[in-house]
mmCIF file of C-alpha atoms in Angstrom:
data_model
loop_
_atom_site.group_PDB
_atom_site.id
_atom_site.type_symbol
_atom_site.label_atom_id
_atom_site.label_comp_id
_atom_site.label_asym_id
_atom_site.label_seq_id
_atom_site.Cartn_x
_atom_site.Cartn_y
_atom_site.Cartn_z
ATOM 1 C CA MET A 1 22.332 -43.124 -133.991
ATOM 2 C CA ARG A 2 23.805 -45.019 -136.977
ATOM 3 C CA ARG A 3 27.535 -45.174 -137.589
ATOM 4 C CA GLY A 4 29.203 -46.338 -140.778
ATOM 5 C CA GLN A 5 32.961 -46.981 -141.160
ATOM 6 C CA VAL A 6 34.704 -47.441 -144.518
ATOM 7 C CA ALA A 7 38.208 -48.830 -144.043
ATOM 8 C CA ALA A 8 40.524 -51.469 -145.640
ATOM 9 C CA GLY A 9 37.849 -52.980 -147.928
ATOM 10 C CA ARG A 10 35.071 -53.374 -145.315
ATOM 11 C CA VAL A 11 32.049 -51.330 -144.168
ATOM 12 C CA HIS A 12 30.177 -51.622 -140.887
ATOM 13 C CA VAL A 13 26.952 -49.703 -140.252
ATOM 14 C CA GLU A 14 25.213 -49.551 -136.899
ATOM 15 C CA GLU A 15 21.846 -47.921 -136.293
ATOM 16 C CA ARG A 16 20.879 -47.312 -132.709
ATOM 17 C CA SER A 17 18.154 -44.675 -132.664
ATOM 18 C CA ALA A 18 15.578 -43.295 -135.059
ATOM 19 C CA ASP A 19 15.704 -39.800 -133.609
ATOM 20 C CA GLU A 20 19.368 -39.015 -134.159
ATOM 21 C CA GLY A 21 21.390 -38.555 -137.304
ATOM 22 C CA VAL A 22 23.814 -41.159 -138.703
ATOM 23 C CA SER A 23 27.563 -40.546 -138.952
ATOM 24 C CA VAL A 24 29.600 -42.355 -141.637
ATOM 25 C CA LYS A 25 33.407 -42.221 -141.159
ATOM 26 C CA THR A 26 35.898 -42.623 -143.984
ATOM 27 C CA LYS A 27 39.683 -42.322 -143.920
ATOM 28 C CA GLU A 28 39.438 -38.728 -145.101
ATOM 29 C CA LYS A 29 36.317 -37.088 -143.606
ATOM 30 C CA ASN A 30 33.289 -37.617 -141.349
ATOM 31 C CA LEU A 31 29.964 -37.852 -143.256
ATOM 32 C CA SER A 32 26.470 -37.609 -141.769
ATOM 33 C CA VAL A 33 23.325 -39.406 -142.987
ATOM 34 C CA GLY A 34 19.656 -39.424 -141.938
ATOM 35 C CA SER A 35 17.855 -41.447 -139.237
ATOM 36 C CA SER A 36 16.086 -44.827 -139.338
ATOM 37 C CA ALA A 37 15.033 -47.828 -137.210
ATOM 38 C CA GLU A 38 17.520 -49.965 -135.274
ATOM 39 C CA ARG A 39 19.439 -52.459 -137.436
ATOM 40 C CA LYS A 40 23.012 -53.758 -137.914
ATOM 41 C CA VAL A 41 24.576 -54.593 -141.292
ATOM 42 C CA SER A 42 28.083 -55.369 -142.485
ATOM 43 C CA GLY A 43 29.601 -56.102 -145.867
ATOM 44 C CA VAL A 44 32.416 -55.538 -148.395
ATOM 45 C CA VAL A 45 33.326 -52.196 -149.956
ATOM 46 C CA GLU A 46 35.079 -51.306 -153.224
ATOM 47 C CA ARG A 47 36.858 -47.940 -153.283
ATOM 48 C CA ARG A 48 38.505 -45.718 -155.854
ATOM 49 C CA GLU A 49 39.931 -42.461 -154.550
ATOM 50 C CA LYS A 50 40.466 -40.619 -157.832
ATOM 51 C CA LYS A 51 38.616 -37.399 -158.478
ATOM 52 C CA GLY A 52 35.029 -37.856 -159.718
ATOM 53 C CA GLU A 53 34.900 -41.667 -159.416
ATOM 54 C CA SER A 54 32.199 -43.466 -157.458
ATOM 55 C CA VAL A 55 32.527 -45.634 -154.370
ATOM 56 C CA LYS A 56 30.275 -48.728 -154.284
ATOM 57 C CA VAL A 57 29.219 -50.420 -151.045
ATOM 58 C CA GLY A 58 27.626 -53.890 -151.323
ATOM 59 C CA CYS A 59 26.505 -56.233 -148.541
ATOM 60 C CA ASP A 60 23.495 -58.110 -147.175
ATOM 61 C CA GLY A 61 20.861 -55.441 -146.895
ATOM 62 C CA VAL A 62 23.049 -52.442 -147.939
ATOM 63 C CA ALA A 63 23.770 -50.782 -151.265
ATOM 64 C CA ALA A 64 25.242 -47.334 -151.894
ATOM 65 C CA HIS A 65 26.309 -45.046 -154.708
ATOM 66 C CA THR A 66 28.554 -42.162 -153.657
ATOM 67 C CA GLU A 67 30.927 -39.648 -155.245
ATOM 68 C CA VAL A 68 34.441 -38.612 -154.198
ATOM 69 C CA ASP A 69 35.359 -34.971 -154.808
ATOM 70 C CA GLY A 70 38.825 -33.508 -155.445
ATOM 71 C CA GLU A 71 39.704 -33.264 -151.767
ATOM 72 C CA GLY A 72 38.857 -36.927 -151.111
ATOM 73 C CA ARG A 73 35.450 -36.312 -149.441
ATOM 74 C CA MET A 74 32.674 -38.858 -150.131
ATOM 75 C CA TRP A 75 29.018 -37.945 -150.602
ATOM 76 C CA GLY A 76 25.898 -39.505 -152.155
ATOM 77 C CA GLU A 77 23.235 -41.854 -150.723
ATOM 78 C CA ILE A 78 23.027 -45.253 -148.981
ATOM 79 C CA VAL A 79 19.992 -47.499 -149.769
ATOM 80 C CA MET A 80 19.204 -49.972 -146.945
ATOM 81 C CA LYS A 81 16.609 -52.732 -146.624
ATOM 82 C CA SER A 82 14.850 -52.347 -143.295
ATOM 83 C CA GLY A 83 14.230 -56.027 -142.399
ATOM 84 C CA ALA A 84 13.024 -54.924 -138.978
ATOM 85 C CA ASN A 85 9.302 -55.315 -139.805
ATOM 86 C CA ASP A 86 7.900 -58.784 -140.583
ATOM 87 C CA GLU A 87 4.899 -57.341 -142.460
ATOM 88 C CA ASN A 88 7.026 -55.487 -144.966
ATOM 89 C CA PRO A 89 10.332 -57.418 -145.384
ATOM 90 C CA ASN A 90 11.261 -55.846 -148.734
ATOM 91 C CA ALA A 91 10.921 -52.298 -147.506
ATOM 92 C CA SER A 92 13.888 -50.071 -148.249
ATOM 93 C CA GLN A 93 15.002 -46.643 -147.151
ATOM 94 C CA SER A 94 17.267 -44.131 -148.861
ATOM 95 C CA LEU A 95 19.671 -42.333 -146.531
ATOM 96 C CA PRO A 96 21.271 -39.332 -148.256
ATOM 97 C CA LEU A 97 24.833 -38.372 -147.390
ATOM 98 C CA SER A 98 25.503 -34.702 -146.860
ATOM 99 C CA PRO A 99 27.380 -33.008 -149.737
ATOM 100 C CA PRO A 100 30.850 -31.553 -149.119
ATOM 101 C CA SER A 101 31.153 -28.191 -147.459
ATOM 102 C CA ALA A 102 31.561 -25.155 -149.663
ATOM 103 C CA SER A 103 34.386 -23.793 -147.551
ATOM 104 C CA ARG A 104 37.773 -25.193 -148.598
ATOM 105 C CA ASN A 105 39.586 -23.689 -145.626
ATOM 106 C CA ARG A 106 37.734 -25.929 -143.205
ATOM 107 C CA GLN A 107 40.104 -28.182 -141.275
ATOM 108 C CA HIS A 108 39.027 -31.807 -140.915
ATOM 109 C CA PRO A 109 40.430 -34.233 -138.343
ATOM 110 C CA MET A 110 42.946 -36.779 -139.622
ATOM 111 C CA ALA A 111 42.023 -40.466 -139.424
ATOM 112 C CA PRO A 112 44.226 -42.641 -137.201
ATOM 113 C CA LYS A 113 46.828 -44.934 -138.778
ATOM 114 C CA ARG A 114 46.050 -48.582 -139.397
ATOM 115 C CA GLY A 115 46.604 -50.898 -136.464
ATOM 116 C CA VAL A 116 46.959 -48.023 -133.958
ATOM 117 C CA LYS A 117 44.370 -47.745 -131.235
ATOM 118 C CA VAL A 118 43.542 -44.154 -130.372
ATOM 119 C CA VAL A 119 42.710 -43.747 -126.719
ATOM 120 C CA ALA A 120 40.671 -40.692 -125.825
ATOM 121 C CA LYS A 121 42.353 -38.518 -123.216
ATOM 122 C CA LYS A 122 40.353 -38.201 -120.054
ATOM 123 C CA LYS A 123 40.302 -34.802 -118.433
ATOM 124 C CA THR A 124 41.042 -35.263 -114.770
ATOM 125 C CA GLU A 125 39.708 -32.562 -112.532
ATOM 126 C CA LYS A 126 41.988 -31.604 -109.689
ATOM 127 C CA VAL A 127 40.296 -32.311 -106.393
ATOM 128 C CA THR A 128 41.036 -29.753 -103.718
ATOM 129 C CA ASN A 129 40.198 -30.107 -100.091
ATOM 130 C CA PRO A 130 38.271 -27.038 -98.851
ATOM 131 C CA LEU A 131 39.673 -27.571 -95.361
ATOM 132 C CA PHE A 132 43.180 -26.581 -96.519
ATOM 133 C CA GLU A 133 43.512 -22.933 -97.486
ATOM 134 C CA ARG A 134 46.025 -21.972 -100.181
ATOM 135 C CA ARG A 135 48.624 -19.650 -98.696
ATOM 136 C CA PRO A 136 51.394 -18.201 -100.907
ATOM 137 C CA LYS A 137 54.926 -18.274 -99.487
ATOM 138 C CA GLN A 138 56.357 -15.179 -97.832
ATOM 139 C CA PHE A 139 60.150 -14.962 -98.210
ATOM 140 C CA GLY A 140 60.609 -12.161 -95.687
ATOM 141 C CA ILE A 141 62.395 -12.355 -92.338
ATOM 142 C CA GLY A 142 61.056 -15.288 -90.382
ATOM 143 C CA GLY A 143 59.124 -16.582 -93.398
ATOM 144 C CA ALA A 144 59.676 -19.412 -95.849
ATOM 145 C CA LEU A 145 63.157 -20.432 -96.978
ATOM 146 C CA PRO A 146 64.120 -19.002 -100.407
ATOM 147 C CA PRO A 147 64.909 -21.382 -103.301
ATOM 148 C CA LYS A 148 68.499 -22.550 -103.672
ATOM 149 C CA LYS A 149 70.805 -20.589 -105.974
ATOM 150 C CA ASP A 150 74.458 -20.547 -106.996
ATOM 151 C CA LEU A 151 76.522 -18.920 -104.228
ATOM 152 C CA THR A 152 79.947 -19.324 -105.877
ATOM 153 C CA ARG A 153 80.569 -15.574 -106.019
ATOM 154 C CA TYR A 154 79.625 -15.119 -102.337
ATOM 155 C CA ILE A 155 81.846 -17.869 -100.882
ATOM 156 C CA LYS A 156 85.008 -16.839 -99.076
ATOM 157 C CA TRP A 157 87.512 -19.111 -100.786
ATOM 158 C CA PRO A 158 90.894 -20.032 -99.258
ATOM 159 C CA LYS A 159 93.763 -17.698 -99.993
ATOM 160 C CA SER A 160 95.642 -20.218 -102.146
ATOM 161 C CA ILE A 161 92.622 -20.652 -104.434
ATOM 162 C CA ARG A 162 92.100 -16.877 -104.688
ATOM 163 C CA LEU A 163 95.752 -16.364 -105.605
ATOM 164 C CA GLN A 164 95.809 -18.967 -108.352
ATOM 165 C CA ARG A 165 92.564 -17.610 -109.841
ATOM 166 C CA GLN A 166 93.880 -14.041 -109.786
ATOM 167 C CA LYS A 167 97.130 -15.210 -111.346
ATOM 168 C CA ARG A 168 95.249 -16.940 -114.156
ATOM 169 C CA ILE A 169 93.181 -13.796 -114.855
ATOM 170 C CA LEU A 170 96.267 -11.577 -114.847
ATOM 171 C CA LYS A 171 98.004 -13.885 -117.327
ATOM 172 C CA GLN A 172 95.040 -13.437 -119.661
ATOM 173 C CA ARG A 173 94.781 -9.655 -119.263
ATOM 174 C CA LEU A 174 98.444 -8.614 -119.304
ATOM 175 C CA LYS A 175 100.834 -9.012 -122.230
ATOM 176 C CA VAL A 176 102.993 -12.112 -121.799
ATOM 177 C CA PRO A 177 106.496 -12.089 -123.354
ATOM 178 C CA PRO A 178 107.368 -14.851 -125.842
ATOM 179 C CA ALA A 179 109.812 -16.578 -123.456
ATOM 180 C CA LEU A 180 106.932 -17.247 -121.036
ATOM 181 C CA ASN A 181 104.186 -17.630 -123.632
ATOM 182 C CA GLN A 182 105.909 -20.680 -125.161
ATOM 183 C CA PHE A 183 104.981 -22.682 -122.042
ATOM 184 C CA THR A 184 101.300 -22.405 -122.999
ATOM 185 C CA LYS A 185 101.980 -24.404 -126.209
ATOM 186 C CA THR A 186 101.981 -27.906 -124.731
ATOM 187 C CA LEU A 187 102.079 -31.343 -126.330
ATOM 188 C CA ASP A 188 98.724 -32.623 -127.626
ATOM 189 C CA LYS A 189 96.880 -35.324 -125.704
ATOM 190 C CA ASN A 190 97.447 -38.295 -128.045
ATOM 191 C CA LEU A 191 101.182 -37.712 -128.430
ATOM 192 C CA ALA A 192 101.576 -37.086 -124.685
ATOM 193 C CA THR A 193 99.855 -40.416 -123.939
ATOM 194 C CA GLN A 194 102.307 -42.270 -126.210
ATOM 195 C CA LEU A 195 105.261 -40.447 -124.639
ATOM 196 C CA PHE A 196 104.269 -41.298 -121.073
ATOM 197 C CA LYS A 197 103.757 -44.960 -122.030
ATOM 198 C CA VAL A 198 107.410 -45.074 -123.089
ATOM 199 C CA LEU A 199 108.579 -43.161 -119.996
ATOM 200 C CA MET A 200 106.750 -45.543 -117.643
ATOM 201 C CA LYS A 201 108.797 -48.446 -119.063
ATOM 202 C CA TYR A 202 112.000 -46.740 -117.857
ATOM 203 C CA ARG A 203 110.973 -45.723 -114.352
ATOM 204 C CA PRO A 204 113.872 -45.692 -111.879
ATOM 205 C CA GLU A 205 113.785 -48.121 -108.967
ATOM 206 C CA ASP A 206 112.040 -47.091 -105.780
ATOM 207 C CA LYS A 207 113.428 -47.444 -102.240
ATOM 208 C CA ALA A 208 112.167 -51.003 -101.726
ATOM 209 C CA ALA A 209 113.649 -52.244 -105.026
ATOM 210 C CA LYS A 210 116.971 -50.528 -104.257
ATOM 211 C CA LYS A 211 117.086 -52.160 -100.804
ATOM 212 C CA ASP A 212 116.525 -55.637 -102.287
ATOM 213 C CA ARG A 213 119.202 -55.059 -104.936
ATOM 214 C CA LEU A 214 121.812 -53.954 -102.391
ATOM 215 C CA LEU A 215 120.936 -56.881 -100.105
ATOM 216 C CA LYS A 216 121.415 -59.414 -102.890
ATOM 217 C CA LYS A 217 124.691 -57.749 -103.861
ATOM 218 C CA ALA A 218 125.984 -57.951 -100.271
ATOM 219 C CA GLN A 219 125.001 -61.628 -99.989
ATOM 220 C CA ALA A 220 126.785 -62.421 -103.258
ATOM 221 C CA GLU A 221 129.955 -60.671 -102.081
ATOM 222 C CA ALA A 222 129.819 -62.539 -98.739
ATOM 223 C CA GLU A 223 129.582 -65.882 -100.547
ATOM 224 C CA GLY A 224 132.409 -64.917 -102.867
ATOM 225 C CA LYS A 225 130.281 -64.963 -106.009
ATOM 226 C CA PRO A 226 130.725 -62.338 -108.737
ATOM 227 C CA SER A 227 127.921 -59.760 -108.608
ATOM 228 C CA GLU A 228 126.102 -58.882 -111.817
ATOM 229 C CA SER A 229 126.339 -55.100 -111.895
ATOM 230 C CA LYS A 230 124.746 -54.113 -115.196
ATOM 231 C CA LYS A 231 123.736 -50.472 -115.348
ATOM 232 C CA PRO A 232 119.955 -50.189 -115.939
ATOM 233 C CA ILE A 233 118.398 -47.856 -118.526
ATOM 234 C CA VAL A 234 116.198 -45.416 -116.605
ATOM 235 C CA VAL A 235 114.763 -41.910 -116.866
ATOM 236 C CA LYS A 236 117.066 -39.169 -115.541
ATOM 237 C CA TYR A 237 115.607 -36.358 -113.440
ATOM 238 C CA GLY A 238 116.814 -33.363 -111.473
ATOM 239 C CA LEU A 239 117.379 -29.949 -113.057
ATOM 240 C CA ASN A 240 121.173 -29.874 -112.590
ATOM 241 C CA HIS A 241 121.591 -33.464 -113.747
ATOM 242 C CA VAL A 242 119.462 -32.916 -116.871
ATOM 243 C CA THR A 243 121.368 -29.704 -117.673
ATOM 244 C CA TYR A 244 124.683 -31.581 -117.424
ATOM 245 C CA LEU A 245 123.433 -34.332 -119.769
ATOM 246 C CA ILE A 246 122.280 -31.723 -122.321
ATOM 247 C CA GLU A 247 125.648 -29.930 -122.207
ATOM 248 C CA GLN A 248 127.513 -33.234 -122.618
ATOM 249 C CA ASN A 249 125.229 -34.028 -125.597
ATOM 250 C CA LYS A 250 124.105 -37.305 -124.010
ATOM 251 C CA ALA A 251 120.389 -36.496 -123.820
ATOM 252 C CA GLN A 252 118.139 -37.855 -126.575
ATOM 253 C CA LEU A 253 114.897 -36.279 -125.323
ATOM 254 C CA VAL A 254 114.088 -33.620 -122.704
ATOM 255 C CA VAL A 255 110.587 -33.306 -121.220
ATOM 256 C CA ILE A 256 109.767 -29.995 -119.449
ATOM 257 C CA ALA A 257 106.756 -29.257 -117.221
ATOM 258 C CA HIS A 258 104.622 -26.241 -118.156
ATOM 259 C CA ASP A 259 103.682 -25.182 -114.595
ATOM 260 C CA VAL A 260 107.036 -24.905 -112.828
ATOM 261 C CA ASP A 261 106.923 -22.258 -110.102
ATOM 262 C CA PRO A 262 108.946 -20.037 -110.311
ATOM 263 C CA ILE A 263 109.068 -20.362 -114.076
ATOM 264 C CA GLU A 264 112.568 -18.808 -114.142
ATOM 265 C CA LEU A 265 113.972 -22.223 -113.167
ATOM 266 C CA VAL A 266 113.300 -23.682 -116.627
ATOM 267 C CA VAL A 267 112.647 -20.630 -118.836
ATOM 268 C CA TRP A 268 116.131 -20.933 -120.400
ATOM 269 C CA LEU A 269 115.974 -24.701 -120.966
ATOM 270 C CA PRO A 270 114.256 -24.637 -124.431
ATOM 271 C CA ALA A 271 116.943 -22.263 -125.754
ATOM 272 C CA LEU A 272 119.708 -24.562 -124.456
ATOM 273 C CA CYS A 273 118.065 -27.617 -126.050
ATOM 274 C CA ARG A 274 117.758 -25.814 -129.378
ATOM 275 C CA LYS A 275 121.396 -24.695 -129.268
ATOM 276 C CA MET A 276 122.609 -28.240 -128.526
ATOM 277 C CA GLU A 277 120.098 -29.658 -131.082
ATOM 278 C CA VAL A 278 118.400 -31.847 -128.487
ATOM 279 C CA PRO A 279 114.683 -32.636 -129.012
ATOM 280 C CA TYR A 280 112.546 -31.123 -126.254
ATOM 281 C CA CYS A 281 108.833 -30.851 -125.467
ATOM 282 C CA ILE A 282 106.620 -29.074 -122.927
ATOM 283 C CA VAL A 283 103.897 -31.169 -121.273
ATOM 284 C CA LYS A 284 101.266 -30.866 -118.560
ATOM 285 C CA GLY A 285 102.341 -30.909 -115.766
ATOM 286 C CA LYS A 286 105.002 -31.243 -113.061
ATOM 287 C CA SER A 287 103.022 -33.672 -110.866
ATOM 288 C CA ARG A 288 102.624 -36.069 -113.811
ATOM 289 C CA LEU A 289 106.378 -35.987 -114.394
ATOM 290 C CA GLY A 290 106.933 -36.608 -110.682
ATOM 291 C CA THR A 291 104.816 -39.773 -110.857
ATOM 292 C CA VAL A 292 107.250 -41.251 -113.398
ATOM 293 C CA VAL A 293 110.259 -40.900 -111.058
ATOM 294 C CA HIS A 294 108.485 -41.649 -107.719
ATOM 295 C CA GLN A 295 108.477 -37.992 -106.644
ATOM 296 C CA LYS A 296 105.753 -35.467 -105.845
ATOM 297 C CA THR A 297 106.822 -33.153 -108.675
ATOM 298 C CA ALA A 298 109.580 -32.935 -111.262
ATOM 299 C CA ALA A 299 110.571 -29.882 -113.312
ATOM 300 C CA CYS A 300 112.094 -31.884 -116.179
ATOM 301 C CA LEU A 301 113.001 -35.416 -117.260
ATOM 302 C CA CYS A 302 115.547 -36.789 -119.684
ATOM 303 C CA LEU A 303 116.083 -40.010 -121.649
ATOM 304 C CA THR A 304 119.647 -40.905 -122.690
ATOM 305 C CA THR A 305 118.942 -44.204 -124.451
ATOM 306 C CA VAL A 306 116.188 -46.777 -124.995
ATOM 307 C CA LYS A 307 116.011 -50.534 -125.510
ATOM 308 C CA ASN A 308 116.105 -52.061 -128.982
ATOM 309 C CA GLU A 309 112.437 -53.123 -128.905
ATOM 310 C CA ASP A 310 111.343 -49.502 -128.253
ATOM 311 C CA LYS A 311 113.568 -47.742 -130.792
ATOM 312 C CA LEU A 312 111.005 -47.695 -133.613
ATOM 313 C CA GLU A 313 108.237 -46.204 -131.470
ATOM 314 C CA PHE A 314 110.677 -43.772 -129.832
ATOM 315 C CA SER A 315 111.930 -42.525 -133.220
ATOM 316 C CA LYS A 316 108.337 -41.737 -134.338
ATOM 317 C CA ILE A 317 107.724 -39.779 -131.136
ATOM 318 C CA LEU A 318 110.980 -37.836 -131.651
ATOM 319 C CA GLU A 319 109.982 -36.846 -135.206
ATOM 320 C CA ALA A 320 106.608 -35.511 -134.036
ATOM 321 C CA ILE A 321 108.208 -33.614 -131.137
ATOM 322 C CA LYS A 322 110.828 -32.005 -133.397
ATOM 323 C CA ALA A 323 108.117 -30.842 -135.803
ATOM 324 C CA ASN A 324 106.057 -29.278 -132.980
ATOM 325 C CA PHE A 325 108.805 -27.660 -130.868
ATOM 326 C CA ASN A 326 112.350 -27.550 -132.310
ATOM 327 C CA ASP A 327 111.229 -26.519 -135.803
ATOM 328 C CA LYS A 328 108.770 -23.926 -134.458
ATOM 329 C CA TYR A 329 111.153 -22.309 -131.994
ATOM 330 C CA GLU A 330 111.610 -19.160 -134.114
ATOM 331 C CA GLU A 331 107.837 -18.784 -134.440
ATOM 332 C CA TYR A 332 107.291 -19.113 -130.677
ATOM 333 C CA ARG A 333 110.213 -16.753 -129.980
ATOM 334 C CA LYS A 334 108.356 -13.845 -131.625
ATOM 335 C CA LYS A 335 104.794 -14.517 -130.526
ATOM 336 C CA TRP A 336 103.458 -12.555 -127.550
ATOM 337 C CA GLY A 337 100.596 -13.810 -125.413
ATOM 338 C CA GLY A 338 97.865 -12.397 -123.182
ATOM 339 C CA GLY A 339 95.905 -9.246 -123.958
ATOM 340 C CA ILE A 340 92.552 -11.044 -123.651
ATOM 341 C CA MET A 341 90.072 -8.718 -121.961
ATOM 342 C CA GLY A 342 86.917 -9.628 -120.051
ATOM 343 C CA SER A 343 83.449 -10.043 -121.539
ATOM 344 C CA LYS A 344 82.284 -6.544 -120.501
ATOM 345 C CA SER A 345 85.354 -4.855 -121.965
ATOM 346 C CA GLN A 346 85.015 -6.818 -125.212
ATOM 347 C CA ALA A 347 81.351 -5.801 -125.487
ATOM 348 C CA LYS A 348 82.263 -2.107 -125.040
ATOM 349 C CA THR A 349 85.014 -2.362 -127.657
ATOM 350 C CA LYS A 350 82.637 -3.959 -130.182
ATOM 351 C CA ALA A 351 80.035 -1.243 -129.520
ATOM 352 C CA LYS A 352 82.639 1.490 -130.179
ATOM 353 C CA GLU A 353 83.679 -0.188 -133.429
ATOM 354 C CA ARG A 354 80.063 -0.400 -134.585
ATOM 355 C CA CYS A 355 79.587 3.278 -133.778
ATOM 356 C CA LYS A 356 82.706 4.196 -135.768
ATOM 357 C CA ARG A 357 81.580 2.175 -138.781
ATOM 358 C CA SER A 358 78.101 3.708 -138.749
ATOM 359 C CA SER A 359 79.504 7.262 -138.441
ATOM 360 C CA PHE A 360 81.934 6.585 -141.299
ATOM 361 C CA ARG A 361 79.095 5.355 -143.517
ATOM 362 C CA TYR A 362 76.970 8.397 -142.634
ATOM 363 C CA GLY A 363 79.852 10.762 -143.398
ATOM 364 C CA PHE A 364 80.565 8.967 -146.666
ATOM 365 C CA MET A 365 76.911 9.326 -147.712
ATOM 366 C CA ILE A 366 76.933 13.062 -146.906
ATOM 367 C CA GLY A 367 80.194 13.492 -148.835
ATOM 368 C CA THR A 368 78.845 11.753 -151.929
ATOM 369 C CA CYS A 369 75.646 13.835 -151.837
ATOM 370 C CA PHE A 370 77.679 17.065 -151.561
ATOM 371 C CA LEU A 371 79.934 15.964 -154.431
ATOM 372 C CA ASP A 372 76.908 15.226 -156.631
ATOM 373 C CA LEU A 373 75.510 18.691 -155.864
ATOM 374 C CA VAL A 374 78.822 20.373 -156.751
ATOM 375 C CA LEU A 375 79.058 18.453 -160.029
ATOM 376 C CA LYS A 376 75.508 19.423 -160.961
ATOM 377 C CA GLN A 377 76.239 23.114 -160.262
ATOM 378 C CA ALA A 378 79.429 22.921 -162.319
ATOM 379 C CA SER A 379 77.601 21.303 -165.235
ATOM 380 C CA LEU A 380 74.928 24.040 -165.134
ATOM 381 C CA CYS A 381 77.615 26.734 -165.175
ATOM 382 C CA LEU A 382 79.287 25.135 -168.195
ATOM 383 C CA ILE A 383 75.971 24.974 -170.037
ATOM 384 C CA THR A 384 75.229 28.661 -169.384
ATOM 385 C CA VAL A 385 78.737 29.665 -170.483
ATOM 386 C CA SER A 386 78.427 27.676 -173.698
ATOM 387 C CA LEU A 387 75.089 29.328 -174.465
#
C-alpha cells in the first residue's frame, strides 16, 4: 500500500504492496491512487488552494499534476519513476488520483492541527470472570441496603428548633404590623462592620481590668498619693440606663438588636429616639451586641461621646444611619409585612389568575364577534329601508 502526505511544503510517498491501492492524504481530503512496486520517495511540494489552480509536486523520482476543486479537494495523476528494476531504470508509471465525489453532502474527516499528535483511541474490552455471576440487588426486607437519601423531613428535631422554625414560617404567612415589621429592616453589612469597629474601641472594662484598677487605687490611697480618677469613655448598655440617657438627651447613637425576645421590650424605642431626635439603628443581633459589653446578650447599646480621633469617622456613620432609619421612619410606620404564602399556594394562585385571564379573553372574543354580527344586520336593514 502506498501513502502520500501533502503538508507544510513537503510530500512523502510510501509504497508497500503492489496488490493494494495507494492513499494520498492532504489537509482537506483523503485521495486514493493505484498500485505499484515497493519504493520510497520524498520531495518538495508547491501548493495553491484557490479554485481551479494546479498543485505541483516535484522530487527525486516523483512528478505530479493535480487540480483543486471549489471545496479544496485535490485530484489528477502522479507520475513516478520506478527505479526498482536495474534492467529498466528509466521506467515510469502513471498513478491516477480519483476524481472528487459527486455528492456534496458527503462529510469528510478534518485533518489534525499542526504540531498536534493524534493518538488513536484503543477500545478496551471489559473482561468478566465467568466464575462470578451477576446478581442484581434486592432492596426488600433482609436484602441489600438502600442508597442514602436526605432524611431531613423525617428527623425528630428538638422542641426548641421546631418552635423557632414554626415561628419563622408564621411570621412569613401572617400579616405583621408596621411596629414589628420595622425590625426586619436592619443595617447593611458594610455599614454594620464599620459601626462595630468603632464600638469595639469603647468596650467597657471587664472584671479583671476593674479589679486591677481598684487595687492600684487602694495602693495609691494607702501611700498618700493622689489617685488619677478620670472617667473613661465607654459604651453604655442596659435597657433602663439607655432609656434614661435618651430622655436626658445625652445619647448620640442608639443601637438596637433585631431579635429581642419578647420584642415588646424594645418595640417603643425607635419612636422614643425619633421624638428626642436621637440617631438610632437596628442591627443583627443581640448576641453580637453582648460581645461588645462582655455579656451573653444585650438588647441595646448607646454611645454618649467619642474621642477626637474618631469624630470624623463617627460623623460619617451617623449621617448614613440617619438617612436609613430616622428619615425613613414615616415610611416604615405605614408598611405592613408578612403575607408570603408557600410555594404550593402561590402555584394555585397563579393558575387561577391564568384561568381568569384566558376566560376574559374568550369572553371578549365572543363579545366582539356578536357585536360584528349585530352591526352587519343593522347595516343590511338600513340598506333595505333606503331601497
